[in-house]
Each structure stands twice: as C-alpha cells, then as structure tokens.
Amino acid sequence: MNREPRLDRFNDNVLAKYQVYNSIFLTLPYDDIKKTGALLPLFLEICESGFEQNKNPSEIVERFFQKYGEDPTEEEKVALLFRFIQYIERQVVLFDAIEDASFPIVNNMDGRGTLRSVKEEAEATQKLDELKKFLKRFKVRPTLTAHPTQFYPGSVLGIITDLDKAIQKNDLTRIKQLLAQLGKTPFFKKEKPTPLDEAISLIWYFENVFYQSASKIHNYIQQNIFDGEDIGNQVINLGFWPGGDRDGNPFVTTDITLQVAQRLRKTILLNYYRDVRKLKRRLTFRGVHEMVGEIESALYEMAVTPKDVIKLKLEDFKSKLHQIKDVLEEKHQSLFIDDVNDLLNKLDLFGYHFATLDIRQDSRIHQSVLEEVVKTSPSELYPDNFSKLSEEEQVKILSTVKGKLDPDSFEEGMAKATISSIYAMKEIQKKNGEAGANRYIISNCGSVQGVLQPFAFLRSCDWEEPTVDVIPLFETVPDLQDAHNVMEQLYTNPEYKAHLERRGNKQTIMLGFSDGTKDGGYLMANWSIYKAKEALTKISREYGIKVVFFDGRGGPPARGGGKTHQFYASLGPTIENEEIQITVQGQTISSNFGTRDSCTYNLEQLVSAGISNEVFNPEKNRLREDDRQTMTDLAEISYETYMDFKKHPRFIPYLEKMSTLKYYAKTNIGSRPSSRNKSAELNLSDLRAIPFVGSWSQLKQNVPGFFGVGTAMEALDKKGEFDRVKQLYENSDFFKTLLENSMMSLTKSFFPLTAYMKNDPEFGEFWELIHEEFERTKKMLLKVTGYNTLMQNQPAGRASIQARERIVLPLLTIQQHALRMVQQLSKENVDDERLETYEKMVTRSLYGNINASRNSA
C-alpha cells in the first residue's frame, strides 16, 4: 500500500486535529473575563488583515478594541491582551503535543536515514562488512546544554507528555481534562532557576527518553547488523553541561557540580533498579532468581536511599549478569536472555555516570586565574616573574608544571573555583567512573597558552597524568583560521604529546557556530568552520592524531542548527568523521528529542549521516577546486557585507531600543546572565549568542541566518558568474544544506510586523537595510534552487512553520504594540506603573514565540 505524501499526513494528523482540539480549548472557562476564547480568533483575523493593509501593531490592537470592545478602559484592554498571551502560550503547547503524538505517522520511521534503511542499502551494495567496521569505531554524542531557551517549566512538560498519549488514543475526555489543567498551570517563573534546577529538568529527558532510545538503537545494531555479536563500541554517548558549564555563569559552584554528578548517578541507578525489578518478575528460575534479588537489593540501596555508597561495582554488576546469562543458556533454554542482554548493553552505554559532565570555562578567566595562582602558589611551581618571561618560556613552564595546589589557599573567587572544580572532577571519576567527568572545555580559545593553562591547572592539582581530555573551543573567525597552527604547536610539545598518547592519540576540538555567526556572519562562519575542520584534519593526520570535532550547533541555522543530519552527511573525506558530537539546547531538546519516537528517529538520522558520509558516499562531497573558489568568494563578499552592517552606527542601538534584547534577562528561564560581564554598556563580544539570535527572532527578522547571503550571490550574478553559484549548489551538499537552512530562517521571518519602523526617524534607514537584504536573499535563493517558494522541497516542514507562525501572530502583534508603548512612555518619562505593565507584557510575550519557533535561539 502506498503511503500518503508527507504533507498530506501532516495535514490529516496535525493540522486537522489541532483545529478540532483547539475549538475545545477555546471554549474552556479559564477565568472571569468572558468570551476570551471567542475573541482570540477575531483578533487573529484583525491582525492578518491589518498587516495586509500596512497597519502598525498599535493600530491593529486599537482597531480590534474599536470593533469588538464595549468602550473598554486601558486596564481592561491590558488585561485582555495578557489573557490572549496566556491562551496563545497554551495553543502552542497543544500544537506541540499533537505534532509529537503524530511524529511516527508524519515521519517514516523505517524510511531514508533510519537504521533499517541503512542496513538494506549496505546489503544491496555489498557494503555490510564496511558498515560493521565503521560502526565498531563511530559514535554520536548529543550534549544537552544549560543554555536558557527552554521556556516550558517541568509541570508543563509533564502535561505535554500526557497530552501526547491522550491524543494518540483520541481520548477526548482526557484531552479536555488536560487542556483545563494546562489553562490553570503557570508558565511564568517568578525566580530564576539554579543550575541544579536546570540540571534536574534536563536529566528528565535522559531518564525518560534517551535511556530507552539510545539502548533501542544499540540493540537494533547488535541484533540486525552484527547478528547478536558484541559491537565492542558505544555507538551513542551522552554529554551534559548543566552544573559543569562555568562560562559566564557565576552560579555554577563546585558543590553544584558534585550534586549534578550525584543526580546523574542516582538517576541511572534508579533506571537500572526498575529494569532489574522487571527482570526479577521473569527470571523466577533456580540459580538465577537469587542473583537477581542480590542485584536488586544493592541497586535499591545505591539508588533510592540518601546514602552515597557503592554496594555493587559496575564490573561486578556486569559479571553477575554474565553469570545469569550462562545459567539461562545452560539450564533454561535461554529464556528471557534478550532482556539480560538489553541491560548489559545499557551498562556499557551509560555506566554509573549516565552522561559525561563536561567542565567549561572561558580562556580569559584562565588567564586571570593563572595570575592569581602565580601570586599565591609556591615558587617551585611558578616563578614570581612568570608574566615577564617570553612566550616560549611560559609555554615550557605550563607544559611541565606539576604540584598540589590547595583550593583553600585562595580567597573566594575564580582561582579557588577553578582549582576546586578540578578536584571535583577527580572525585566524580572515583564515584561515577572516568567517563563521569573527563572533558575540560576552553571557550574563546585562540592560542597555545589558552590550551596549556587548564592543562597546567590539572597537573598542578596532584594529577600528574590527568585522565581528562583538554578541549579547545575555537569560536571567532580569526581563531578558526589559526586553529591548525595552534594544534600543530601542541602536537609537537613533548609533554602534551605524551598526554595525548595516554589518551589514545585522540584530540577533541570544539568549534562554535554561535559566536562565529555573530562575529562573521552566516556564510563566513560556516565556511570558516568547514575549512578549519579540513586544516585540523590534515595536521592531525600528519601527526598520527585522530581528531574528533565537537560542534556548538544549538538549534537555529544561525547557530549551526537546521537540518543537522544533512549537514553531517555532506562533509566529504577531507574532514575527519570519527564521531558526531553536537550541543543540543533549549526548545530544540524538546522538539527533536522530547519523545521516544522523535529521539530514536533523530539519533538514527545522525548515525546514518556519519555512515552515509563514510561508507556509502565517501568521495561524493569532495569539493572541486573551482567550487571551493566560488564558496570562498561568496563567503568573503558576505563577510564584508555583514561586517559593514555590524559596524553601522545603528546596529547596537537598534538591538537595545527596538528589539526584546534586554527582556531576556527578565524571563527567569535560565540561571546564566545574558552577558559575560556586568557593564551597563552593551558590548557585542560579551553578549551571549542566545539573546543575540533570539532577539532577531522575536523581531521576525532572522538576520544571523541570512544577512550577506543575498548580496554575495547577487555580486556574482552582476558579474555574469551566477553559473558558478548554480554549479556549487548542484555539486555540493554542504552548500545546498547551508542554503536550505538559510531558507528556514527566511521562512520564519515576517517583516510586515515591524514595517512601521521604516518611518522611524532614527532607525528607518537601518530597517530598510535589513529588509532589502531579506528580499535580495529570498530572490537569489529562489533563483539558485529553481523553487517558486521557500522550502518548496520540504512542504510538511513549511506547513508546520506556517501553522506555528499563524498561532503566534497575535502574540507578536501584542509584543510589538507593548514595545511601542514602552518607547512612548519612556520618552514622556511619566507613569512608571504603566511603563512597568507594558514591559511585563513584552517579557511575557517571549515565551510563546520561542516555543512556537522550536529552534529559534
């Protein structure tokens, strides 16, 4: 039987259901304001027609009250607008739940990019042995980060999960109850979460989703590709940043780090305990029942009781399960042996750590820490005149220093926090195993000293041969261009080389999309990262080092997101493909990995992307020299365009005055400040990529995902060289993926919302500049792809975006109206209470829009 086209499946199972359930939702009596649910569709209608008639948001709001209001007071207007925001937030939740419930129907769970498809292709092309060989060394590591864009509190996430189940069963009674619950459940957090709160919230996904999905994938590979043999490799690893990521977050302390590690350990032990309880109900035979009971008892004490003890070592746990397997094979016809194998596989995947807790700090902090260490430490570690020594002498000392720094010898501050974090890593490794905390990441790294400073700190903490990977994060365009030179110096440094040998001659290097895009624009950031990976691959291979790339991809195209699996399938043989490591953040976690179906599907897509690039099409994506030159020309023109734009005198003021930038800090959604320093003056280099990208998204002007792209392509077109662009697009899946992700940014833009700004005496010209580049990029993208509309090749994805954008259009209108009122009242410098009300309205409006976009920051 032929499957319906994906768009039809989306329309039938998502849009149609949303219309039905939303009609129920709008009739629920949430509050004392009558007819709120009935008025919202009317307000949406006024918004749509108003923007078609070039009305500004305030005119649209006033027109609505004139048409449907009964001469309301300003207080009544404000109350209704807040109620609309509340309704829209919950409409987004409803749409999320319906889309999650329909995921396995809309997406072909056995189609292209899934493991079943990969196996069939390998068999058809006689490449099964190559596939096995690759899977014995290839890994995928999603790392959940602490970035503050997950707007749903835990209580709402629970409702989404329950709604998902009820919708799958078409249980209207249950759905109505849950919608009523949703209407009364607060979204707004009165206090900022602590890093521990963030960690607990995200560990929920490990406990309830990744634990099952990762082991399901591992089991499938073992049973269907390896015919039951041991793979000898953890194909899926998990990474975790909350509680370990100190970069710019003063609230992450050593105690928090230890608490998070303990929580990860307790959670995985609890999951094992549940599995063993189920196993005990099956293995009721003599010779095994007693052993399962012993395991159950030990796990209970380790997982459930407050005591922090190891009653059953990991190796002993595995040994007992192998003994149980032997008895089942010898005496009980291998009954339920698959269940034992499943648990053994989970032990291999998750150990007692569940996920690796990465420690991260900024290189500029390390520099100040080093200065304090030199002042405080014994003279045999660092000479007093260290800062006056030559670079070569400093490098030698940092490479060879060993000792035992005492954190308590420092006053409270960064030096004490940094040194104590290293002792915390040692403690975590003792309790959770080495994989519990064996990675130290250095953000804003751009030099040899940047890598060697934390390397020296590790060895100065009574850890002569640290079982830790030191991972530089190259972020800015200049740092990316110089990264291979930095690493070559490290590869030839005797002490660091010896360290790498102890670590299996493997070097992980992180490359940051976020600050790269903020620094150099969309095309240049992506091309710089691509070239950096090539140069790092080449230099690493020359020195016999296996380089692994860890990408700070985030969610939106401006942060390297978009169609992530397509990106990895397009890299070609000049970039090392040993592992795919990515950060996943905010609402991208819930949208891509929020349910077991979506998590399994998206993890399989990442695994198959690596397989496709290495096994099936190793030479397909090797860039030709003329195509490389085209890409370089486009990136350089785009870079110049973006840099001119960034230097525009209105760039910073526009973000400060016309966007929601300053309101991100008021949402209480994350523990970390939106800027790295406390300066009152906005400094772009210190500004976090999250509020930067998110602010453009709230304006519906997704600048970081397209600015400069249109100008670059148009420049070649004007020179009569557009065929070069067309050829690059046809030859390179890498370039094709970049443009498709940029199309997503354009599709999520809506300039009529802010068209009123073109008449602003201060910012009118600047708004026009952005709008012209949007139109130019749209025109050039359609020309190079041959499409009639953006995202023409992804009709279901486009339909999902359009549906979500329509839901939040009233909310965005309210947000812009509130921003206009804030600007007006600020100029008048009167009525602080009214100003505070409209500022609160702006803040409250952020939630629904971010959640609806799913990958906007």
XYZ file of C-alpha atoms in Angstrom, residues 37-632:
596
model
C -11.590 32.246 23.760
C -14.170 33.552 21.300
C -12.377 36.875 20.891
C -8.921 35.453 20.120
C -9.817 34.145 16.607
C -11.344 37.540 15.861
C -8.153 39.253 16.986
C -6.131 36.926 14.715
C -8.361 37.928 11.801
C -7.818 41.628 12.548
C -4.042 41.041 12.752
C -3.897 39.281 9.381
C -5.980 41.877 7.564
C -4.230 44.724 9.384
C -0.751 43.709 8.245
C -2.055 43.243 4.690
C -3.204 46.878 4.869
C 0.197 48.036 6.210
C -1.188 48.943 9.638
C 1.213 49.084 12.571
C 0.711 46.781 15.593
C -0.761 49.532 17.790
C -3.275 50.483 15.084
C -4.243 46.798 14.772
C -4.775 46.477 18.525
C -6.860 49.649 18.644
C -8.883 48.590 15.620
C -9.730 45.314 17.379
C -10.972 47.101 20.501
C -12.981 49.581 18.425
C -14.651 46.760 16.506
C -15.255 44.226 19.265
C -14.824 46.099 22.542
C -17.524 47.846 24.523
C -15.600 51.067 25.149
C -13.081 49.285 27.409
C -10.755 51.120 29.798
C -6.995 50.828 29.334
C -6.867 48.444 32.303
C -9.441 46.178 30.634
C -7.530 46.296 27.349
C -4.296 45.350 29.087
C -5.996 42.533 30.997
C -7.406 41.056 27.781
C -4.058 41.299 25.991
C -2.392 39.423 28.849
C -5.159 36.827 28.652
C -4.552 36.451 24.926
C -0.870 35.805 25.649
C -1.864 33.147 28.169
C -4.164 31.453 25.656
C -1.617 31.558 22.834
C 1.113 30.026 25.025
C -1.203 27.104 25.642
C -2.208 26.842 21.986
C 1.477 26.363 21.209
C 1.654 23.591 23.827
C -1.368 21.930 22.242
C 0.214 22.102 18.789
C 3.485 20.705 20.191
C 1.652 17.789 21.781
C -0.280 16.998 18.594
C 2.854 17.169 16.464
C 4.705 14.935 18.946
C 1.840 12.431 19.002
C 1.761 12.333 15.193
C 5.532 12.104 14.785
C 5.703 8.403 13.828
C 2.869 8.893 11.326
C 4.179 12.039 9.647
C 7.770 10.748 9.599
C 8.602 7.412 8.031
C 10.223 5.581 10.948
C 11.717 2.983 8.583
C 12.472 5.390 5.737
C 15.599 7.066 4.485
C 18.147 7.852 7.168
C 16.860 5.189 9.579
C 18.925 2.164 10.574
C 16.654 -0.226 8.723
C 17.220 1.776 5.545
C 20.977 1.854 6.189
C 21.123 -1.924 6.626
C 19.140 -2.546 3.445
C 21.370 -0.182 1.470
C 24.513 -1.848 2.837
C 23.197 -5.287 1.815
C 22.176 -4.034 -1.639
C 25.597 -2.500 -2.288
C 27.625 -5.337 -0.718
C 28.983 -2.980 1.925
C 27.813 -4.764 5.075
C 31.375 -5.532 6.180
C 32.382 -1.891 5.686
C 29.340 -0.830 7.666
C 30.264 -3.155 10.560
C 33.848 -1.952 10.548
C 32.690 1.670 10.680
C 30.181 1.059 13.481
C 32.922 -0.512 15.606
C 34.548 2.936 15.917
C 31.896 5.552 15.096
C 29.988 7.423 17.814
C 27.254 10.024 18.122
C 27.268 12.248 21.209
C 24.366 14.665 21.785
C 25.265 17.010 24.639
C 22.410 18.726 26.437
C 23.423 22.245 27.411
C 22.379 24.706 30.062
C 21.559 27.474 27.609
C 18.419 29.277 28.774
C 15.907 28.761 25.997
C 13.742 26.014 27.437
C 10.701 28.076 28.311
C 8.463 25.211 29.461
C 8.635 24.521 33.204
C 8.653 20.864 34.233
C 4.963 20.864 35.090
C 4.080 21.912 31.533
C 6.439 19.327 30.019
C 4.541 16.696 32.001
C 1.225 17.903 30.561
C 2.674 17.778 27.031
C 3.724 14.164 27.622
C 0.265 13.217 28.900
C -1.443 15.116 26.061
C 0.732 13.266 23.579
C -0.530 9.914 24.922
C -4.163 11.039 25.071
C -4.046 12.383 21.510
C -2.579 9.118 20.226
C -5.588 7.355 21.769
C -8.070 10.073 20.672
C -9.258 10.174 24.295
C -11.385 13.339 24.154
C -12.374 13.244 27.830
C -8.758 13.013 28.936
C -7.700 15.671 26.423
C -10.314 18.082 27.764
C -9.138 17.478 31.342
C -5.513 18.081 30.376
C -6.368 21.259 28.462
C -8.201 22.522 31.536
C -5.160 21.650 33.663
C -2.969 23.440 31.147
C -5.078 26.579 31.425
C -4.527 26.737 35.166
C -0.836 25.813 35.209
C 1.520 28.827 35.391
C 4.203 29.239 32.723
C 5.957 32.245 34.197
C 8.733 31.654 36.715
C 8.924 34.212 39.493
C 12.503 33.277 40.348
C 15.449 32.306 38.166
C 16.259 28.588 38.311
C 19.518 27.487 39.871
C 21.985 25.450 37.777
C 20.837 22.422 39.785
C 17.214 23.149 38.834
C 18.267 23.286 35.182
C 20.156 20.028 35.502
C 17.246 18.204 37.154
C 14.900 19.476 34.445
C 17.122 18.170 31.641
C 18.011 14.885 33.356
C 14.300 14.112 32.931
C 14.998 13.600 29.204
C 17.824 11.181 29.972
C 15.695 9.204 32.401
C 12.511 9.053 30.334
C 13.652 9.305 26.705
C 17.359 8.831 25.928
C 17.732 5.790 28.201
C 15.197 3.893 26.135
C 16.006 5.339 22.688
C 19.789 5.005 22.833
C 19.602 1.411 24.057
C 16.963 0.597 21.411
C 19.345 1.807 18.680
C 22.273 -0.078 20.192
C 20.196 -3.272 20.436
C 18.989 -2.922 16.837
C 22.545 -2.554 15.545
C 23.709 -5.524 17.610
C 20.843 -7.814 16.591
C 20.277 -6.837 12.971
C 23.682 -5.691 11.707
C 26.051 -7.704 13.938
C 23.764 -10.779 14.223
C 23.854 -10.729 18.002
C 27.622 -10.309 18.359
C 29.022 -7.694 20.716
C 29.617 -4.426 18.846
C 32.575 -3.504 21.036
C 31.647 0.173 20.819
C 29.195 2.576 22.381
C 27.560 3.991 19.264
C 25.629 6.510 21.371
C 27.306 8.587 24.105
C 25.558 11.278 26.128
C 27.024 14.593 27.221
C 25.790 17.112 29.781
C 26.639 20.752 30.551
C 24.286 21.960 33.324
C 26.268 22.118 36.552
C 29.604 21.865 34.745
C 29.482 24.806 32.341
C 31.023 27.697 34.266
C 31.490 30.006 31.281
C 29.790 33.251 32.246
C 27.691 31.588 34.939
C 28.780 32.657 38.435
C 26.104 30.429 39.977
C 27.827 27.169 38.990
C 29.868 26.181 42.039
C 31.927 23.098 42.870
C 29.159 21.934 45.171
C 26.625 22.254 42.324
C 28.921 20.247 40.030
C 29.156 17.440 42.590
C 25.397 17.488 43.206
C 24.657 17.223 39.481
C 27.091 14.315 39.091
C 25.429 12.583 42.023
C 21.990 13.204 40.492
C 23.119 11.675 37.194
C 24.480 8.626 39.035
C 21.383 8.199 41.210
C 19.123 8.531 38.159
C 20.886 5.874 36.096
C 20.965 3.552 39.107
C 17.242 4.099 39.566
C 16.642 3.196 35.924
C 18.731 0.032 36.355
C 16.780 -0.774 39.518
C 13.471 -0.527 37.626
C 14.794 -2.792 34.878
C 16.074 -5.337 37.398
C 12.670 -5.338 39.128
C 11.062 -6.247 35.786
C 13.743 -8.857 35.157
C 13.111 -10.396 38.584
C 9.452 -10.989 37.646
C 10.586 -13.040 34.646
C 13.656 -14.846 35.995
C 11.923 -16.937 38.618
C 14.133 -19.989 37.977
C 16.529 -21.652 40.392
C 20.087 -20.464 40.079
C 19.203 -17.026 38.761
C 16.342 -15.693 40.891
C 18.621 -15.325 43.908
C 21.292 -13.486 41.937
C 18.750 -11.028 40.521
C 17.479 -10.447 44.059
C 21.004 -9.600 45.261
C 21.433 -7.102 42.415
C 18.028 -5.572 43.169
C 18.879 -5.114 46.842
C 22.240 -3.470 46.107
C 20.758 -1.131 43.485
C 17.965 -0.117 45.843
C 20.433 0.978 48.499
C 22.550 2.833 45.923
C 19.702 4.499 44.022
C 16.869 5.113 46.450
C 18.451 5.686 49.836
C 20.170 9.010 50.601
C 23.457 7.223 51.306
C 26.159 7.803 48.711
C 27.664 4.323 48.673
C 28.745 1.849 46.004
C 27.323 -1.511 47.108
C 27.826 -3.051 43.680
C 30.729 -2.068 41.468
C 29.961 -1.693 37.781
C 32.250 -4.561 36.769
C 30.692 -6.811 39.423
C 27.224 -5.867 38.113
C 28.247 -6.907 34.595
C 29.876 -10.072 35.889
C 26.702 -11.131 37.716
C 24.607 -10.549 34.581
C 27.011 -12.662 32.538
C 26.702 -15.422 35.162
C 22.917 -15.183 34.873
C 23.226 -15.447 31.082
C 25.361 -18.573 31.394
C 22.796 -20.251 33.657
C 19.927 -19.304 31.325
C 21.800 -20.760 28.335
C 22.825 -23.951 30.110
C 19.693 -24.772 32.101
C 16.733 -22.697 30.947
C 16.730 -22.719 27.128
C 17.939 -19.070 27.046
C 14.564 -17.825 28.276
C 14.481 -14.017 28.604
C 18.150 -13.796 27.657
C 17.362 -10.813 25.408
C 16.243 -8.871 28.490
C 19.571 -9.611 30.187
C 21.453 -8.565 27.039
C 19.459 -5.346 26.940
C 20.520 -4.492 30.484
C 24.146 -5.374 29.730
C 24.066 -3.066 26.731
C 22.709 -0.269 28.910
C 25.543 -0.798 31.386
C 28.013 -0.445 28.519
C 26.278 2.695 27.240
C 25.624 4.547 30.483
C 27.878 3.005 33.144
C 27.345 4.644 36.517
C 27.682 8.132 35.046
C 24.681 8.192 32.630
C 26.201 11.165 30.775
C 29.621 12.813 30.768
C 29.509 16.053 32.749
C 31.685 18.490 30.810
C 33.514 21.261 32.660
C 33.790 24.502 30.660
C 35.367 27.880 31.356
C 36.431 30.918 29.317
C 40.140 31.262 28.415
C 40.098 34.886 29.629
C 39.136 33.620 33.077
C 42.001 31.109 32.963
C 44.420 33.961 32.308
C 43.282 35.826 35.430
C 43.302 32.580 37.433
C 46.886 31.914 36.339
C 47.936 35.380 37.505
C 46.462 34.682 40.941
C 47.987 31.194 41.057
C 51.429 32.657 40.289
C 50.979 35.135 43.152
C 49.707 32.521 45.617
C 51.457 29.270 44.672
C 54.795 28.018 45.998
C 57.708 29.398 43.970
C 58.742 25.925 42.782
C 55.515 25.732 40.714
C 55.501 29.114 39.000
C 58.283 31.748 39.236
C 57.265 35.180 40.500
C 58.360 36.788 37.223
C 56.242 34.408 35.106
C 54.351 37.209 33.351
C 57.628 38.821 32.211
C 59.009 35.642 30.644
C 58.987 35.073 26.896
C 56.120 33.166 25.306
C 58.410 30.177 24.740
C 59.486 30.103 28.408
C 55.880 30.402 29.598
C 54.820 27.535 27.344
C 57.609 25.350 28.729
C 56.574 26.020 32.344
C 52.877 25.453 31.620
C 53.721 22.168 29.861
C 55.892 20.727 32.621
C 54.476 22.111 35.880
C 53.338 19.550 38.479
C 52.252 20.002 42.060
C 49.442 20.063 44.583
C 47.603 23.362 44.752
C 45.268 23.752 47.702
C 41.969 25.471 46.771
C 41.648 26.726 50.365
C 44.848 28.734 49.990
C 42.941 31.104 47.678
C 40.362 33.693 48.643
C 36.821 33.232 47.346
C 36.840 33.925 43.629
C 37.627 32.469 40.229
C 41.003 30.965 41.170
C 39.553 28.980 44.051
C 36.506 27.969 41.972
C 38.639 26.820 39.034
C 41.100 24.804 41.109
C 38.350 23.217 43.203
C 36.459 22.257 40.011
C 39.425 20.088 39.029
C 39.394 18.290 42.377
C 35.656 17.820 41.811
C 36.419 16.068 38.501
C 38.701 13.653 40.340
C 36.000 12.926 42.910
C 33.364 12.369 40.217
C 35.636 9.945 38.387
C 36.052 7.923 41.591
C 32.303 7.565 42.089
C 30.870 7.667 38.556
C 33.808 6.232 36.616
C 36.256 8.074 34.386
C 33.534 8.913 31.846
C 31.677 10.804 34.584
C 33.796 13.954 34.075
C 36.758 13.602 31.733
C 36.485 16.647 29.459
C 37.648 20.204 30.163
C 36.449 22.676 27.508
C 38.075 26.088 26.996
C 35.748 28.590 25.324
C 37.111 31.600 23.433
C 40.348 29.715 22.922
C 42.774 31.052 20.329
C 46.315 30.258 21.452
C 48.657 27.548 22.673
C 48.671 29.123 26.152
C 44.866 29.014 26.061
C 45.067 25.211 25.955
C 48.072 24.772 28.228
C 46.779 26.901 31.093
C 43.997 24.449 32.107
C 46.368 21.574 31.243
C 48.776 23.060 33.793
C 45.979 23.528 36.353
C 45.069 19.844 36.010
C 48.661 18.739 36.650
C 49.022 21.242 39.492
C 46.178 19.544 41.365
C 48.009 16.376 42.336
C 47.107 14.818 38.967
C 50.364 14.179 37.158
C 48.708 12.128 34.411
C 45.171 13.505 34.292
C 42.526 11.247 32.762
C 40.956 14.285 31.160
C 40.675 15.482 27.553
C 41.592 19.156 27.219
C 39.280 20.563 24.536
C 39.822 23.990 22.949
C 36.744 25.798 21.605
C 37.665 27.997 18.636
C 34.857 30.485 18.079
C 35.706 33.675 16.207
C 36.662 33.753 12.511
C 40.343 34.675 13.215
C 40.627 31.901 15.839
C 39.153 29.380 13.408
C 41.632 30.414 10.715
C 44.580 29.916 13.081
C 43.343 26.800 14.865
C 45.526 24.315 12.914
C 48.668 26.307 13.783
C 47.760 26.244 17.466
C 47.179 22.498 17.383
C 50.424 21.796 15.485
C 52.381 23.525 18.242
C 50.586 21.382 20.801
C 51.162 18.169 18.834
C 54.901 18.913 18.817
C 55.008 19.848 22.508
C 56.650 16.800 24.235
C 54.505 16.928 27.389
C 51.226 17.491 25.588
C 52.136 14.838 23.030
C 52.742 12.360 25.890
C 49.373 13.327 27.355
C 47.668 12.601 24.018
C 49.394 9.212 23.799
C 47.949 8.334 27.216
C 44.527 9.431 25.899
C 44.744 7.108 22.885
C 46.151 9.738 20.491
C 42.721 11.310 20.220
C 42.145 15.068 20.354
C 38.665 16.547 20.618
C 38.289 20.077 19.261
C 35.158 22.147 19.655
C 34.095 24.647 17.015
C 31.477 27.244 17.820
C 28.797 28.267 15.360
C 27.147 30.746 17.706
C 29.885 33.289 18.165
C 31.241 32.556 14.700
C 27.956 33.673 13.147
C 27.734 36.664 15.480
C 31.336 37.540 14.638
C 31.484 36.974 10.873
C 28.016 36.324 9.505
C 26.286 33.187 8.265
C 28.309 32.131 5.216
C 31.724 33.097 6.543
C 31.151 31.375 9.899
C 30.078 28.121 8.265
C 32.814 28.208 5.632
C 35.465 29.112 8.230
C 34.414 26.140 10.340
C 34.453 23.856 7.304
C 37.975 24.999 6.315
C 39.161 24.850 9.931
C 37.976 21.241 10.110
C 39.837 20.432 6.914
C 43.055 22.062 8.151
C 42.745 20.434 11.578
C 42.055 17.050 9.983
C 45.126 17.383 7.750
C 47.504 18.455 10.513
C 46.134 15.837 12.942
C 46.581 13.041 10.408
C 50.160 14.184 9.770
C 50.967 13.728 13.463
C 49.055 10.469 13.872
C 46.288 12.058 15.935
C 42.641 11.123 15.489
C 40.791 14.418 15.713
C 37.166 14.491 16.861
C 35.038 17.558 16.207
C 32.512 18.769 18.763
C 30.130 21.305 17.243
C 28.376 24.007 19.254
C 25.429 23.773 16.920
C 22.452 24.703 19.071
C 19.100 24.877 17.307
C 18.597 27.563 14.633
C 20.558 27.838 11.371
C 22.308 30.917 12.799
C 23.766 28.652 15.499
C 24.574 25.811 13.106
C 21.229 24.058 13.541
C 18.576 23.358 10.932
C 18.853 20.033 9.124
C 21.765 18.747 11.202
C 21.880 15.232 9.731
C 22.032 16.616 6.172
C 24.965 18.780 7.209
C 26.961 15.820 8.572
C 26.166 13.673 5.544
C 27.654 16.389 3.320
C 31.146 16.870 4.772
C 33.205 14.633 2.487
C 36.510 12.781 3.014
C 38.690 15.801 3.849
C 37.030 16.178 7.272
C 37.523 13.541 9.986
C 34.318 11.674 10.677
C 35.173 9.542 13.690
C 32.365 10.941 15.799
C 29.460 13.357 15.563
C 29.345 15.461 18.714
C 26.839 18.290 18.984
C 25.326 20.543 21.598
C 21.541 20.474 21.840
C 19.810 23.230 23.727
C 16.569 24.758 24.849
C 13.406 24.008 22.947
C 15.440 22.051 20.371
C 15.807 19.362 23.054
C 12.050 19.010 23.451
C 11.295 19.341 19.717
C 13.929 16.893 18.423
C 14.409 14.587 21.396
C 11.320 15.158 23.549
C 9.604 11.832 22.876
C 10.985 8.339 22.394
C 9.842 8.284 18.770
C 11.404 11.640 17.861
C 14.555 10.888 19.869
C 15.056 7.486 18.233
C 14.378 8.914 14.781
C 16.743 11.877 15.142
C 19.531 9.832 16.739
C 19.233 7.331 13.889
C 19.406 10.188 11.381
C 22.690 11.337 12.948
C 24.120 7.808 12.942
C 23.110 7.336 9.303
C 24.593 10.744 8.370
C 28.013 9.551 9.534
C 27.533 6.226 7.744
C 26.434 7.918 4.512
C 29.431 10.232 4.522
C 31.978 7.493 5.263
C 30.606 4.228 3.875
C 28.228 4.951 1.018
C 29.440 8.239 -0.494
C 32.987 8.904 0.737
C 34.033 10.836 -2.391
C 30.695 12.340 -3.365
C 31.158 15.508 -1.333
C 34.811 16.216 -2.050
C 34.750 19.866 -3.137
C 36.274 20.649 -6.524
C 38.809 23.470 -6.669
C 36.568 25.752 -8.745
C 33.703 25.144 -6.313
C 35.989 25.928 -3.375
C 36.884 29.216 -5.017
C 33.216 30.048 -5.518
C 32.480 29.265 -1.883
C 35.416 31.418 -0.779
